[in-house]
XYZ file of C-alpha atoms in Angstrom:
459
model
C 23.571 9.219 -40.870
C 22.660 12.729 -40.381
C 22.480 14.132 -36.782
C 18.973 15.713 -37.604
C 17.929 12.322 -38.701
C 19.279 10.736 -35.677
C 17.358 13.023 -33.592
C 14.094 12.416 -35.373
C 14.752 8.696 -34.661
C 15.331 9.372 -31.346
C 12.138 11.252 -30.697
C 10.053 8.680 -32.962
C 11.622 5.866 -30.506
C 10.954 7.683 -27.364
C 7.185 8.012 -28.630
C 6.999 4.219 -29.339
C 8.451 3.590 -25.842
C 5.755 5.785 -24.240
C 3.044 4.129 -26.159
C 4.155 0.743 -25.325
C 5.370 -0.214 -28.879
C 8.322 -1.877 -27.326
C 9.702 -3.793 -30.384
C 9.455 -0.649 -32.680
C 11.410 1.460 -30.000
C 14.128 -1.103 -29.771
C 14.737 -1.385 -33.603
C 15.044 2.430 -33.633
C 17.453 2.618 -30.816
C 19.632 -0.314 -32.224
C 19.942 1.416 -35.371
C 21.042 4.741 -33.975
C 23.642 2.722 -31.891
C 25.049 1.152 -35.268
C 25.598 4.485 -36.408
C 26.385 6.378 -32.991
C 27.735 3.588 -30.368
C 28.330 6.185 -27.838
C 24.890 7.853 -28.019
C 23.964 8.102 -24.304
C 20.432 8.534 -25.170
C 20.068 5.512 -27.140
C 22.131 3.306 -24.521
C 19.893 4.703 -21.894
C 16.378 3.968 -23.502
C 17.381 0.838 -24.670
C 18.332 -0.134 -21.295
C 14.619 0.897 -20.365
C 13.488 -1.540 -23.068
C 15.510 -4.188 -21.342
C 13.959 -3.522 -18.281
C 10.324 -3.674 -19.251
C 11.285 -7.155 -20.885
C 12.314 -8.143 -17.426
C 16.138 -8.333 -18.685
C 17.562 -6.439 -15.567
C 21.153 -7.407 -16.026
C 20.990 -5.970 -19.363
C 19.089 -2.872 -18.299
C 21.561 -2.231 -15.603
C 24.551 -2.437 -17.818
C 23.008 -0.287 -20.595
C 21.951 2.642 -18.117
C 25.196 2.749 -16.355
C 27.025 3.089 -19.598
C 24.725 6.077 -20.647
C 25.464 7.527 -17.137
C 29.186 7.299 -17.710
C 28.942 8.985 -21.191
C 26.372 11.854 -19.812
C 26.456 11.923 -15.860
C 24.711 15.448 -15.949
C 21.046 13.843 -16.637
C 19.101 13.724 -13.395
C 16.421 11.468 -15.301
C 19.218 8.912 -16.030
C 20.048 8.396 -12.354
C 16.513 8.282 -11.474
C 15.882 5.508 -14.038
C 19.166 3.712 -12.596
C 17.394 3.781 -9.205
C 14.415 2.337 -10.674
C 16.348 -0.732 -12.243
C 18.318 -1.207 -9.149
C 15.033 -1.184 -7.056
C 13.668 -3.889 -8.920
C 16.763 -5.707 -8.369
C 16.275 -5.337 -4.568
C 19.670 -3.275 -4.348
C 18.028 -0.880 -2.194
C 21.229 0.743 -0.842
C 22.462 1.428 -4.505
C 19.007 2.786 -5.324
C 18.956 4.816 -2.497
C 22.261 6.352 -3.871
C 21.126 6.718 -7.412
C 17.884 8.482 -6.371
C 19.954 10.901 -4.310
C 22.212 11.906 -6.897
C 19.022 12.593 -9.338
C 17.796 14.883 -6.587
C 21.063 16.789 -6.036
C 21.060 17.466 -9.970
C 17.443 18.225 -9.659
C 15.842 19.119 -6.252
C 12.227 19.329 -7.727
C 12.349 15.876 -9.377
C 9.236 14.311 -7.949
C 9.912 10.470 -9.162
C 13.529 10.660 -7.792
C 11.899 11.663 -4.403
C 9.778 8.805 -4.491
C 12.369 6.127 -5.614
C 14.159 7.459 -2.588
C 11.352 6.661 -0.501
C 11.063 3.404 -1.873
C 14.596 2.486 -1.017
C 14.362 3.746 2.300
C 11.164 1.672 3.013
C 13.029 -1.385 1.836
C 16.007 -0.537 4.074
C 13.483 -0.332 6.989
C 13.652 3.354 7.383
C 9.987 4.137 6.953
C 10.165 7.581 8.836
C 12.697 8.844 6.348
C 10.576 7.284 3.658
C 7.439 8.899 4.349
C 9.413 12.375 4.273
C 10.906 11.559 1.029
C 7.183 10.525 -0.348
C 6.014 14.215 1.091
C 8.670 16.000 -0.950
C 7.477 14.107 -4.015
C 3.856 15.089 -3.172
C 4.814 18.757 -2.564
C 6.579 18.897 -5.888
C 3.451 17.363 -7.656
C 0.493 17.295 -5.626
C -1.537 14.594 -7.985
C 1.212 12.230 -8.319
C -0.654 9.303 -7.293
C 1.999 6.863 -7.048
C 3.810 8.750 -4.383
C 0.588 9.668 -2.688
C -0.317 5.733 -2.684
C 3.144 5.044 -0.965
C 2.883 7.975 1.401
C -0.684 6.859 2.585
C 0.321 3.409 3.099
C 3.585 4.698 4.982
C 1.228 6.600 7.314
C -1.058 3.747 7.779
C 1.705 1.600 8.990
C 3.020 4.196 11.169
C -0.413 4.466 12.848
C -1.296 8.073 11.571
C -4.506 6.670 10.331
C -6.410 9.955 9.695
C -3.887 11.332 7.195
C -3.245 7.824 5.626
C -6.825 7.509 4.650
C -7.093 11.064 3.449
C -4.174 10.325 1.193
C -5.540 6.860 0.001
C -8.801 8.597 -0.806
C -7.408 10.862 -2.997
C -5.420 8.330 -4.763
C -8.702 6.620 -5.317
C -10.121 9.988 -6.620
C -7.262 10.175 -8.865
C -7.521 6.599 -10.051
C -11.222 5.726 -10.137
C -10.907 2.349 -12.044
C -7.768 1.115 -10.150
C -8.595 -1.705 -8.009
C -5.366 -1.518 -5.995
C -6.131 1.750 -4.905
C -9.453 0.723 -3.291
C -7.562 -1.869 -1.631
C -4.973 0.210 -0.038
C -7.714 2.296 0.948
C -9.538 -0.451 2.353
C -6.324 -1.679 4.309
C -5.955 1.764 5.787
C -9.465 1.900 6.907
C -9.230 -1.579 8.468
C -5.952 -0.478 10.509
C -7.791 2.836 11.678
C -10.605 0.613 13.108
C -13.193 1.227 10.481
C -14.357 -2.066 9.075
C -17.498 -0.807 7.668
C -15.851 1.692 5.505
C -13.172 -0.828 4.624
C -15.867 -3.321 3.447
C -17.126 -0.561 0.899
C -13.554 0.112 -0.551
C -12.903 -3.741 -0.914
C -16.376 -4.093 -2.567
C -15.421 -1.459 -4.827
C -12.173 -3.293 -5.675
C -13.777 -6.571 -6.445
C -16.082 -5.048 -8.652
C -13.155 -3.412 -10.476
C -11.450 -6.689 -10.508
C -13.588 -9.809 -10.089
C -10.527 -12.027 -10.305
C -8.750 -10.590 -7.446
C -8.586 -13.158 -4.656
C -6.744 -10.684 -2.277
C -9.596 -8.440 -2.630
C -12.245 -11.067 -1.689
C -10.053 -12.116 1.320
C -9.525 -8.665 2.584
C -13.481 -8.237 2.147
C -13.782 -11.385 4.169
C -11.553 -10.165 6.962
C -13.331 -6.723 7.228
C -16.613 -8.274 7.274
C -15.811 -10.199 10.263
C -14.363 -7.181 11.895
C -17.701 -5.545 11.121
C -19.754 -8.582 12.696
C -20.893 -9.789 9.404
C -19.545 -13.343 9.513
C -21.964 -15.232 7.314
C -21.240 -12.425 4.612
C -17.590 -12.861 5.382
C -17.763 -16.654 4.703
C -19.185 -15.964 1.156
C -16.343 -13.550 0.583
C -13.679 -15.842 1.658
C -15.301 -18.835 -0.541
C -15.139 -16.609 -3.346
C -11.360 -15.906 -2.683
C -10.804 -19.653 -2.439
C -12.834 -20.102 -5.710
C -10.291 -18.009 -7.643
C -7.186 -19.095 -5.720
C -7.604 -22.800 -3.733
C -4.422 -22.304 -2.054
C -4.872 -18.592 -0.842
C -3.236 -19.220 2.743
C -4.625 -16.103 4.373
C -8.361 -16.858 3.028
C -8.236 -20.456 4.318
C -7.074 -18.929 7.600
C -9.863 -16.289 7.696
C -12.483 -18.753 6.704
C -11.367 -20.754 9.647
C -11.833 -17.880 12.053
C -15.382 -17.180 10.504
C -16.532 -20.954 10.778
C -15.445 -21.187 14.429
C -17.286 -17.994 14.931
C -20.438 -19.347 13.232
C -20.392 -22.391 15.689
C -19.113 -24.662 12.777
C -16.216 -25.768 14.839
C -15.521 -29.132 12.800
C -15.031 -27.345 9.423
C -13.239 -24.228 11.195
C -10.300 -26.288 12.949
C -9.590 -27.819 9.751
C -9.286 -24.231 7.906
C -7.569 -23.220 11.172
C -4.758 -25.519 10.600
C -3.770 -23.263 7.499
C -2.079 -21.137 10.194
C 1.221 -23.221 9.550
C 1.607 -21.687 6.280
C 1.377 -17.890 7.463
C 4.439 -15.799 7.876
C 3.583 -14.952 11.276
C 3.762 -18.691 11.942
C 7.312 -19.080 11.205
C 8.441 -18.670 14.598
C 6.374 -21.683 15.806
C 7.880 -24.387 13.272
C 10.278 -27.080 14.757
C 12.070 -29.690 12.957
C 11.552 -32.645 14.934
C 12.407 -36.238 13.344
C 9.538 -37.631 15.642
C 6.079 -37.615 13.791
C 3.102 -35.286 14.567
C 0.516 -37.032 16.507
C -2.741 -37.328 14.139
C -5.215 -38.987 16.279
C -3.288 -42.679 16.554
C -3.732 -44.964 19.887
C -1.778 -43.024 22.562
C -1.281 -45.698 25.324
C 2.243 -45.879 26.763
C 3.433 -43.362 24.136
C 5.168 -40.083 25.304
C 3.441 -37.176 23.399
C 5.498 -33.442 23.555
C 2.802 -30.814 23.247
C 3.904 -27.429 22.112
C 1.976 -24.412 23.216
C 1.700 -21.499 20.589
C 0.657 -17.960 19.975
C -0.141 -15.885 22.907
C -0.457 -16.427 26.545
C -4.180 -16.465 26.567
C -4.231 -18.827 23.824
C -2.266 -21.226 26.053
C -4.342 -21.048 28.865
C -7.548 -21.540 26.863
C -6.442 -24.595 25.090
C -4.493 -26.414 27.836
C -7.784 -27.675 28.577
C -7.296 -30.339 25.815
C -4.160 -31.824 27.304
C -6.013 -34.142 29.697
C -7.716 -35.700 26.689
C -4.177 -36.987 25.756
C -3.599 -38.173 29.494
C -6.816 -39.920 29.471
C -5.915 -42.060 26.608
C -2.883 -43.382 28.578
C -0.295 -41.138 27.292
C 2.849 -39.488 28.944
C 2.561 -35.673 28.276
C 5.058 -33.153 28.604
C 3.927 -29.665 27.853
C 6.436 -27.100 26.558
C 4.856 -23.575 27.316
C 5.958 -19.955 27.627
C 8.138 -19.522 30.618
C 5.783 -17.019 32.284
C 3.244 -19.800 32.281
C 4.801 -22.622 33.556
C 3.567 -22.201 37.381
C 0.002 -21.825 36.411
C -0.140 -24.786 33.891
C 1.679 -26.952 36.183
C -1.479 -26.974 38.258
C -3.336 -28.541 35.252
C -6.181 -30.692 36.601
C -5.451 -33.973 34.434
C -7.376 -37.308 34.979
C -4.141 -39.001 35.293
C -1.275 -37.734 37.643
C 0.563 -34.282 37.105
C 3.830 -32.783 37.857
C 5.363 -29.521 37.443
C 8.676 -30.648 35.635
C 10.071 -33.013 38.134
C 12.851 -35.740 37.755
C 12.204 -39.606 37.077
C 10.226 -42.034 35.101
C 6.998 -40.803 33.974
C 3.800 -43.112 33.978
C 0.854 -43.314 31.560
C -1.581 -40.474 32.051
C 1.113 -38.210 33.942
C 1.562 -34.594 32.592
C 4.568 -32.469 33.137
C 5.143 -29.061 32.442
C 8.545 -27.413 31.125
C 9.200 -23.968 29.952
C 10.436 -23.074 26.637
C 14.055 -23.378 26.421
C 14.617 -26.281 28.915
C 15.867 -29.506 27.585
C 13.368 -31.493 25.998
C 12.691 -35.029 27.089
C 12.693 -38.123 24.983
C 9.212 -38.175 23.284
C 7.426 -40.368 20.561
C 5.157 -37.723 18.832
C 4.482 -34.204 19.259
C 1.423 -31.978 18.774
C 0.618 -28.160 18.572
C -1.780 -27.178 21.436
C -3.948 -25.666 18.955
C -4.316 -28.439 16.713
C -5.679 -30.842 19.268
C -9.529 -29.531 18.898
C -8.996 -30.469 15.279
C -7.866 -33.986 15.910
C -10.249 -34.399 18.693
C -13.234 -33.072 16.440
C -14.441 -30.560 19.038
C -17.643 -28.818 18.823
C -19.424 -26.350 21.131
C -21.309 -29.225 22.383
C -18.325 -31.334 23.866
C -15.586 -28.547 24.437
C -13.777 -29.519 27.583
C -15.778 -27.441 30.030
C -14.604 -28.947 33.641
C -13.674 -25.732 35.726
C -11.448 -24.750 37.371
C -9.001 -26.814 35.160
C -6.068 -24.562 36.558
C -5.435 -23.353 40.019
C -3.140 -20.730 41.582
C -0.532 -21.194 43.979
C -2.236 -20.797 47.497
C 0.889 -18.601 48.759
C 0.183 -15.985 45.744
C -3.606 -15.976 46.913
C -2.350 -15.116 50.530
C -0.247 -12.434 49.428
C -2.782 -10.742 47.325
C -5.484 -11.185 50.118
C -3.057 -9.181 52.338
C -2.918 -6.577 49.737
C -6.527 -5.972 49.660
C -7.513 -6.913 52.932
C -8.928 -3.386 53.619
C -12.371 -3.550 51.997
C -13.409 -0.488 49.584
C -17.024 0.288 49.292
C -18.145 0.855 45.649
C -20.496 3.863 46.783
C -21.634 5.429 49.990
C -25.103 3.852 49.511
C -23.675 0.304 49.232
C -21.639 -0.432 52.238
C -19.704 -3.613 52.239
C -18.688 -5.440 55.443
C -15.300 -7.145 55.356
C -16.628 -10.675 54.870
C -18.773 -9.163 51.843
C -15.982 -7.127 50.387
C -16.154 -6.825 46.847
C -12.770 -7.295 44.745
C -12.978 -6.783 40.949
C -9.973 -7.777 38.787
C -9.307 -5.722 35.685
C -7.219 -7.249 32.703
C -6.514 -3.903 30.716
C -3.324 -4.981 28.472
C -2.700 -7.679 26.145
C 0.774 -8.209 24.420
C 1.505 -5.004 22.911
C 3.438 -6.675 19.952
C 0.008 -8.138 18.685
C -0.889 -6.174 15.466
C -4.493 -5.730 16.835
C -3.587 -4.678 20.326
C -4.871 -1.248 20.029
C -8.291 -2.759 19.231
C -8.360 -4.668 22.448
C -6.255 -2.894 25.154
C -7.130 -0.085 27.236
C -4.784 2.382 28.961
C -4.880 1.834 32.706
C -5.340 5.545 33.297
C -9.060 5.306 31.538
C -10.081 3.192 34.679
C -8.694 5.885 37.212
C -12.090 7.721 37.774
C -13.750 4.245 38.231
């Protein structure tokens, strides 16, 4: 075959590849390689055909062979990075994309691939800088803009993140994914109403996207439109009945609407969420599901945050009242407080000796577990008891504070402070106000609920 004819076939094959005519392109590359087995271009693009077919091992082999023959092509190294990225070989993908950049510094796709590899390696700051390079080279590069916006959003740089993702939506007005990304960034920025608009557009562009309906439901809840949230979440579940986040969010919506018995059932889907992995325990004993408890020893496991344990510990006396021996395993910081639980039976703080029916003991997480017959997660108890707003345990106080701690604080606040000159207080009428300003800083929504203590200084 004449070289001119080979060049013509290669050009036509590339045209077919770009237009999605994969079988035609593949036949032409195979034809060229029969005549010229060391044709780097045919080897390389046949590798890209293999990648599009999902044959990543074959793609890797062919692309690497093409680079051995012609290592000077920046696009070959960049495509190698793409193949390696799809194989989750992030370290090698980073090296390949960097070699492409070394050969051609203004290679926007290579900078973007470098950013993807860095992000997979957990180096988000460096990834964002790589995406910036890609966008600097090609300002309307939608994929790099999307990666940049998503990265900035996760870093908390919300204004720029939203601006970048709005630009992506402008460049790709029919792309439902671009609207979802924008909605996610707006939610992180604390703008749920704007996020609702973005998610609604995503559902209109792709009415079969369960994720978009789930995100819409979550944003509607944050915007205070809980009834509308329920509708969106049920739409998500009609598309994907096993959508874990949609079940979880539906549980929260139903609880907020006061429909607790439905809500608690959906709330149990938390067990399937990634955030719940740290709560899973492999006990040979069965989980308690409402069976008789007389004389049985139940291990109750606190979960999620400290506030959740303080709120839901009120259900433990129900177990004791049914004749169970109860051991509560809680977060270490809470052991002194939860040990004061006002159960109907006897209570104890983790002392030694044989337990009696109706007794409640509290141990800290990490302490040796006693022998027990069944276990239950603390926040599952309302579901098993069928708790509703009308019969929620409301005996207060159900916890008490160590008197010595009370005395220590009383000494610190012994000197009364008048709130204003016009409202003097005598020592016996001193007004003491406690402020709770900070939650767990590791909580993903902490910025929406915690307040810097410095903001209270003027008060």
